[in-house]
């Protein structure tokens, strides 16, 4: 779908937060899509880890 494609594109560019938002849209449009919820959870975890890493570097 459109949102999933946008998510893959954003993820390929390293824009994980943007990708997560697109995957949220894809999940809302097709909640039965196999593997999409797991993909979103993994991305959200990666975004949190990325944010923690950036916060640690600024201290």
PDB file of N, CA and C in Angstrom:
ATOM      1  N   UNK A   1       0.808  -1.189   0.000  1.00  0.00           N
ATOM      2  CA  UNK A   1       0.000   0.000   0.000  1.00  0.00           C
ATOM      3  C   UNK A   1       0.853   1.255   0.000  1.00  0.00           C
ATOM      4  N   UNK A   2       0.193   2.345  -0.170  1.00  0.00           N
ATOM      5  CA  UNK A   2       0.862   3.644  -0.252  1.00  0.00           C
ATOM      6  C   UNK A   2       1.658   3.960   1.010  1.00  0.00           C
ATOM      7  N   UNK A   3       1.012   3.858   2.169  1.00  0.00           N
ATOM      8  CA  UNK A   3       1.701   4.205   3.412  1.00  0.00           C
ATOM      9  C   UNK A   3       2.893   3.291   3.673  1.00  0.00           C
ATOM     10  N   UNK A   4       2.730   2.026   3.362  1.00  0.00           N
ATOM     11  CA  UNK A   4       3.831   1.085   3.579  1.00  0.00           C
ATOM     12  C   UNK A   4       5.010   1.429   2.673  1.00  0.00           C
ATOM     13  N   UNK A   5       4.725   1.798   1.434  1.00  0.00           N
ATOM     14  CA  UNK A   5       5.784   2.208   0.511  1.00  0.00           C
ATOM     15  C   UNK A   5       6.507   3.449   0.998  1.00  0.00           C
ATOM     16  N   UNK A   6       5.747   4.409   1.495  1.00  0.00           N
ATOM     17  CA  UNK A   6       6.359   5.615   2.052  1.00  0.00           C
ATOM     18  C   UNK A   6       7.211   5.266   3.269  1.00  0.00           C
ATOM     19  N   UNK A   7       6.736   4.332   4.076  1.00  0.00           N
ATOM     20  CA  UNK A   7       7.498   3.893   5.243  1.00  0.00           C
ATOM     21  C   UNK A   7       8.809   3.240   4.853  1.00  0.00           C
ATOM     22  N   UNK A   8       8.752   2.369   3.858  1.00  0.00           N
ATOM     23  CA  UNK A   8       9.984   1.713   3.393  1.00  0.00           C
ATOM     24  C   UNK A   8      10.981   2.734   2.855  1.00  0.00           C
ATOM     25  N   UNK A   9      10.481   3.712   2.113  1.00  0.00           N
ATOM     26  CA  UNK A   9      11.347   4.750   1.559  1.00  0.00           C
ATOM     27  C   UNK A   9      12.004   5.573   2.665  1.00  0.00           C
ATOM     28  N   UNK A  10      11.222   5.984   3.643  1.00  0.00           N
ATOM     29  CA  UNK A  10      11.765   6.758   4.761  1.00  0.00           C
ATOM     30  C   UNK A  10      12.773   5.933   5.551  1.00  0.00           C
ATOM     31  N   UNK A  11      12.458   4.671   5.751  1.00  0.00           N
ATOM     32  CA  UNK A  11      13.368   3.788   6.497  1.00  0.00           C
ATOM     33  C   UNK A  11      14.691   3.630   5.755  1.00  0.00           C
ATOM     34  N   UNK A  12      14.635   3.506   4.442  1.00  0.00           N
ATOM     35  CA  UNK A  12      15.851   3.355   3.639  1.00  0.00           C
ATOM     36  C   UNK A  12      16.740   4.597   3.733  1.00  0.00           C
ATOM     37  N   UNK A  13      16.124   5.753   3.957  1.00  0.00           N
ATOM     38  CA  UNK A  13      16.883   6.997   4.101  1.00  0.00           C
ATOM     39  C   UNK A  13      17.331   7.227   5.541  1.00  0.00           C
ATOM     40  N   UNK A  14      17.007   6.284   6.436  1.00  0.00           N
ATOM     41  CA  UNK A  14      17.405   6.416   7.832  1.00  0.00           C
ATOM     42  C   UNK A  14      16.496   7.318   8.640  1.00  0.00           C
ATOM     43  N   UNK A  15      15.351   7.652   8.109  1.00  0.00           N
ATOM     44  CA  UNK A  15      14.393   8.525   8.803  1.00  0.00           C
ATOM     45  C   UNK A  15      13.378   7.644   9.524  1.00  0.00           C
ATOM     46  N   UNK A  16      13.808   7.095  10.644  1.00  0.00           N
ATOM     47  CA  UNK A  16      13.025   6.078  11.337  1.00  0.00           C
ATOM     48  C   UNK A  16      11.725   6.606  11.923  1.00  0.00           C
ATOM     49  N   UNK A  17      11.738   7.799  12.485  1.00  0.00           N
ATOM     50  CA  UNK A  17      10.502   8.351  13.054  1.00  0.00           C
ATOM     51  C   UNK A  17       9.469   8.579  11.954  1.00  0.00           C
ATOM     52  N   UNK A  18       9.912   9.103  10.822  1.00  0.00           N
ATOM     53  CA  UNK A  18       9.003   9.299   9.687  1.00  0.00           C
ATOM     54  C   UNK A  18       8.458   7.960   9.210  1.00  0.00           C
ATOM     55  N   UNK A  19       9.328   6.967   9.120  1.00  0.00           N
ATOM     56  CA  UNK A  19       8.895   5.636   8.686  1.00  0.00           C
ATOM     57  C   UNK A  19       7.842   5.077   9.638  1.00  0.00           C
ATOM     58  N   UNK A  20       8.048   5.261  10.936  1.00  0.00           N
ATOM     59  CA  UNK A  20       7.088   4.753  11.917  1.00  0.00           C
ATOM     60  C   UNK A  20       5.715   5.388  11.723  1.00  0.00           C
ATOM     61  N   UNK A  21       5.688   6.681  11.421  1.00  0.00           N
ATOM     62  CA  UNK A  21       4.407   7.363  11.202  1.00  0.00           C
ATOM     63  C   UNK A  21       3.703   6.780   9.979  1.00  0.00           C
ATOM     64  N   UNK A  22       4.450   6.534   8.915  1.00  0.00           N
ATOM     65  CA  UNK A  22       3.845   5.950   7.712  1.00  0.00           C
ATOM     66  C   UNK A  22       3.327   4.542   7.992  1.00  0.00           C
ATOM     67  N   UNK A  23       4.090   3.767   8.748  1.00  0.00           N
ATOM     68  CA  UNK A  23       3.630   2.416   9.090  1.00  0.00           C
ATOM     69  C   UNK A  23       2.401   2.460  10.002  1.00  0.00           C
ATOM     70  N   UNK A  24       2.303   3.474  10.853  1.00  0.00           N
ATOM     71  CA  UNK A  24       1.095   3.630  11.671  1.00  0.00           C
ATOM     72  C   UNK A  24      -0.117   3.846  10.768  1.00  0.00           C
ATOM     73  N   UNK A  25       0.058   4.666   9.733  1.00  0.00           N
ATOM     74  CA  UNK A  25      -1.021   4.888   8.772  1.00  0.00           C
ATOM     75  C   UNK A  25      -1.387   3.617   8.039  1.00  0.00           C
ATOM     76  N   UNK A  26      -0.376   2.851   7.656  1.00  0.00           N
ATOM     77  CA  UNK A  26      -0.624   1.587   6.961  1.00  0.00           C
ATOM     78  C   UNK A  26      -1.375   0.617   7.859  1.00  0.00           C
ATOM     79  N   UNK A  27      -1.001   0.582   9.125  1.00  0.00           N
ATOM     80  CA  UNK A  27      -1.663  -0.316  10.071  1.00  0.00           C
ATOM     81  C   UNK A  27      -3.111   0.109  10.308  1.00  0.00           C
ATOM     82  N   UNK A  28      -3.353   1.412  10.363  1.00  0.00           N
ATOM     83  CA  UNK A  28      -4.722   1.904  10.540  1.00  0.00           C
ATOM     84  C   UNK A  28      -5.581   1.554   9.325  1.00  0.00           C
ATOM     85  N   UNK A  29      -4.975   1.605   8.137  1.00  0.00           N
ATOM     86  CA  UNK A  29      -5.715   1.311   6.908  1.00  0.00           C
ATOM     87  C   UNK A  29      -5.953  -0.181   6.723  1.00  0.00           C
ATOM     88  N   UNK A  30      -5.009  -1.000   7.193  1.00  0.00           N
ATOM     89  CA  UNK A  30      -5.120  -2.449   6.992  1.00  0.00           C
ATOM     90  C   UNK A  30      -4.608  -3.176   8.229  1.00  0.00           C
ATOM     91  N   UNK A  31      -5.383  -3.172   9.315  1.00  0.00           N
ATOM     92  CA  UNK A  31      -4.910  -3.780  10.566  1.00  0.00           C
ATOM     93  C   UNK A  31      -4.637  -5.279  10.460  1.00  0.00           C
ATOM     94  N   UNK A  32      -5.175  -5.916   9.440  1.00  0.00           N
ATOM     95  CA  UNK A  32      -4.967  -7.355   9.280  1.00  0.00           C
ATOM     96  C   UNK A  32      -3.678  -7.683   8.521  1.00  0.00           C
ATOM     97  N   UNK A  33      -2.959  -6.671   8.065  1.00  0.00           N
ATOM     98  CA  UNK A  33      -1.740  -6.888   7.273  1.00  0.00           C
ATOM     99  C   UNK A  33      -0.722  -7.677   8.087  1.00  0.00           C
ATOM    100  N   UNK A  34      -0.277  -8.818   7.580  1.00  0.00           N
ATOM    101  CA  UNK A  34       0.656  -9.657   8.350  1.00  0.00           C
ATOM    102  C   UNK A  34       2.023  -8.992   8.533  1.00  0.00           C
ATOM    103  N   UNK A  35       2.488  -8.999   9.755  1.00  0.00           N
ATOM    104  CA  UNK A  35       3.825  -8.516  10.060  1.00  0.00           C
ATOM    105  C   UNK A  35       3.955  -7.014  10.239  1.00  0.00           C
ATOM    106  N   UNK A  36       2.925  -6.271   9.909  1.00  0.00           N
ATOM    107  CA  UNK A  36       3.031  -4.815   9.958  1.00  0.00           C
ATOM    108  C   UNK A  36       3.126  -4.294  11.391  1.00  0.00           C
ATOM    109  N   UNK A  37       2.353  -4.870  12.291  1.00  0.00           N
ATOM    110  CA  UNK A  37       2.400  -4.422  13.692  1.00  0.00           C
ATOM    111  C   UNK A  37       3.777  -4.701  14.301  1.00  0.00           C
ATOM    112  N   UNK A  38       4.352  -5.848  13.981  1.00  0.00           N
ATOM    113  CA  UNK A  38       5.687  -6.181  14.491  1.00  0.00           C
ATOM    114  C   UNK A  38       6.730  -5.225  13.916  1.00  0.00           C
ATOM    115  N   UNK A  39       6.603  -4.890  12.637  1.00  0.00           N
ATOM    116  CA  UNK A  39       7.525  -3.958  11.994  1.00  0.00           C
ATOM    117  C   UNK A  39       7.447  -2.598  12.679  1.00  0.00           C
ATOM    118  N   UNK A  40       6.230  -2.150  12.957  1.00  0.00           N
ATOM    119  CA  UNK A  40       6.036  -0.864  13.618  1.00  0.00           C
ATOM    120  C   UNK A  40       6.646  -0.878  15.016  1.00  0.00           C
ATOM    121  N   UNK A  41       6.431  -1.938  15.765  1.00  0.00           N
ATOM    122  CA  UNK A  41       7.016  -2.033  17.117  1.00  0.00           C
ATOM    123  C   UNK A  41       8.540  -1.968  17.062  1.00  0.00           C
ATOM    124  N   UNK A  42       9.133  -2.682  16.117  1.00  0.00           N
ATOM    125  CA  UNK A  42      10.590  -2.680  15.982  1.00  0.00           C
ATOM    126  C   UNK A  42      11.102  -1.286  15.625  1.00  0.00           C
ATOM    127  N   UNK A  43      10.401  -0.604  14.743  1.00  0.00           N
ATOM    128  CA  UNK A  43      10.804   0.750  14.367  1.00  0.00           C
ATOM    129  C   UNK A  43      10.674   1.712  15.535  1.00  0.00           C
ATOM    130  N   UNK A  44       9.585   1.611  16.272  1.00  0.00           N
ATOM    131  CA  UNK A  44       9.404   2.485  17.429  1.00  0.00           C
ATOM    132  C   UNK A  44      10.510   2.264  18.452  1.00  0.00           C
ATOM    133  N   UNK A  45      10.914   1.018  18.647  1.00  0.00           N
ATOM    134  CA  UNK A  45      12.019   0.710  19.556  1.00  0.00           C
ATOM    135  C   UNK A  45      13.316   1.328  19.039  1.00  0.00           C
ATOM    136  N   UNK A  46      13.557   1.227  17.740  1.00  0.00           N
ATOM    137  CA  UNK A  46      14.765   1.795  17.146  1.00  0.00           C
ATOM    138  C   UNK A  46      14.780   3.315  17.280  1.00  0.00           C
ATOM    139  N   UNK A  47      13.630   3.950  17.119  1.00  0.00           N
ATOM    140  CA  UNK A  47      13.537   5.406  17.276  1.00  0.00           C
ATOM    141  C   UNK A  47      13.875   5.790  18.714  1.00  0.00           C
ATOM    142  N   UNK A  48      13.355   5.047  19.679  1.00  0.00           N
ATOM    143  CA  UNK A  48      13.656   5.336  21.085  1.00  0.00           C
ATOM    144  C   UNK A  48      15.146   5.175  21.365  1.00  0.00           C
ATOM    145  N   UNK A  49      15.736   4.113  20.853  1.00  0.00           N
ATOM    146  CA  UNK A  49      17.164   3.881  21.071  1.00  0.00           C
ATOM    147  C   UNK A  49      17.998   4.971  20.413  1.00  0.00           C
ATOM    148  N   UNK A  50      17.572   5.404  19.232  1.00  0.00           N
ATOM    149  CA  UNK A  50      18.276   6.470  18.529  1.00  0.00           C
ATOM    150  C   UNK A  50      18.200   7.770  19.331  1.00  0.00           C
ATOM    151  N   UNK A  51      17.037   8.058  19.889  1.00  0.00           N
ATOM    152  CA  UNK A  51      16.859   9.274  20.684  1.00  0.00           C
ATOM    153  C   UNK A  51      17.709   9.225  21.949  1.00  0.00           C
ATOM    154  N   UNK A  52      17.771   8.076  22.580  1.00  0.00           N
ATOM    155  CA  UNK A  52      18.591   7.922  23.786  1.00  0.00           C
ATOM    156  C   UNK A  52      20.062   8.123  23.442  1.00  0.00           C
ATOM    157  N   UNK A  53      20.488   7.565  22.318  1.00  0.00           N
ATOM    158  CA  UNK A  53      21.874   7.729  21.880  1.00  0.00           C
ATOM    159  C   UNK A  53      22.224   9.180  21.610  1.00  0.00           C
ATOM    160  N   UNK A  54      21.315   9.914  20.982  1.00  0.00           N
ATOM    161  CA  UNK A  54      21.562  11.329  20.699  1.00  0.00           C
ATOM    162  C   UNK A  54      21.582  12.142  21.982  1.00  0.00           C
ATOM    163  N   UNK A  55      20.716  11.798  22.929  1.00  0.00           N
ATOM    164  CA  UNK A  55      20.671  12.524  24.198  1.00  0.00           C
ATOM    165  C   UNK A  55      21.969  12.312  24.971  1.00  0.00           C
ATOM    166  N   UNK A  56      22.503  11.108  24.923  1.00  0.00           N
ATOM    167  CA  UNK A  56      23.745  10.810  25.621  1.00  0.00           C
ATOM    168  C   UNK A  56      24.935  11.547  25.043  1.00  0.00           C
ATOM    169  N   UNK A  57      24.916  11.796  23.747  1.00  0.00           N
ATOM    170  CA  UNK A  57      26.016  12.499  23.091  1.00  0.00           C
ATOM    171  C   UNK A  57      26.023  13.985  23.409  1.00  0.00           C
ATOM    172  N   UNK A  58      24.863  14.540  23.738  1.00  0.00           N
ATOM    173  CA  UNK A  58      24.785  15.980  24.002  1.00  0.00           C
ATOM    174  C   UNK A  58      25.216  16.335  25.418  1.00  0.00           C
ATOM    175  N   UNK A  59      25.361  15.341  26.273  1.00  0.00           N
ATOM    176  CA  UNK A  59      25.743  15.606  27.671  1.00  0.00           C
ATOM    177  C   UNK A  59      27.234  15.707  27.826  1.00  0.00           C
TER     178      UNK A  59
END
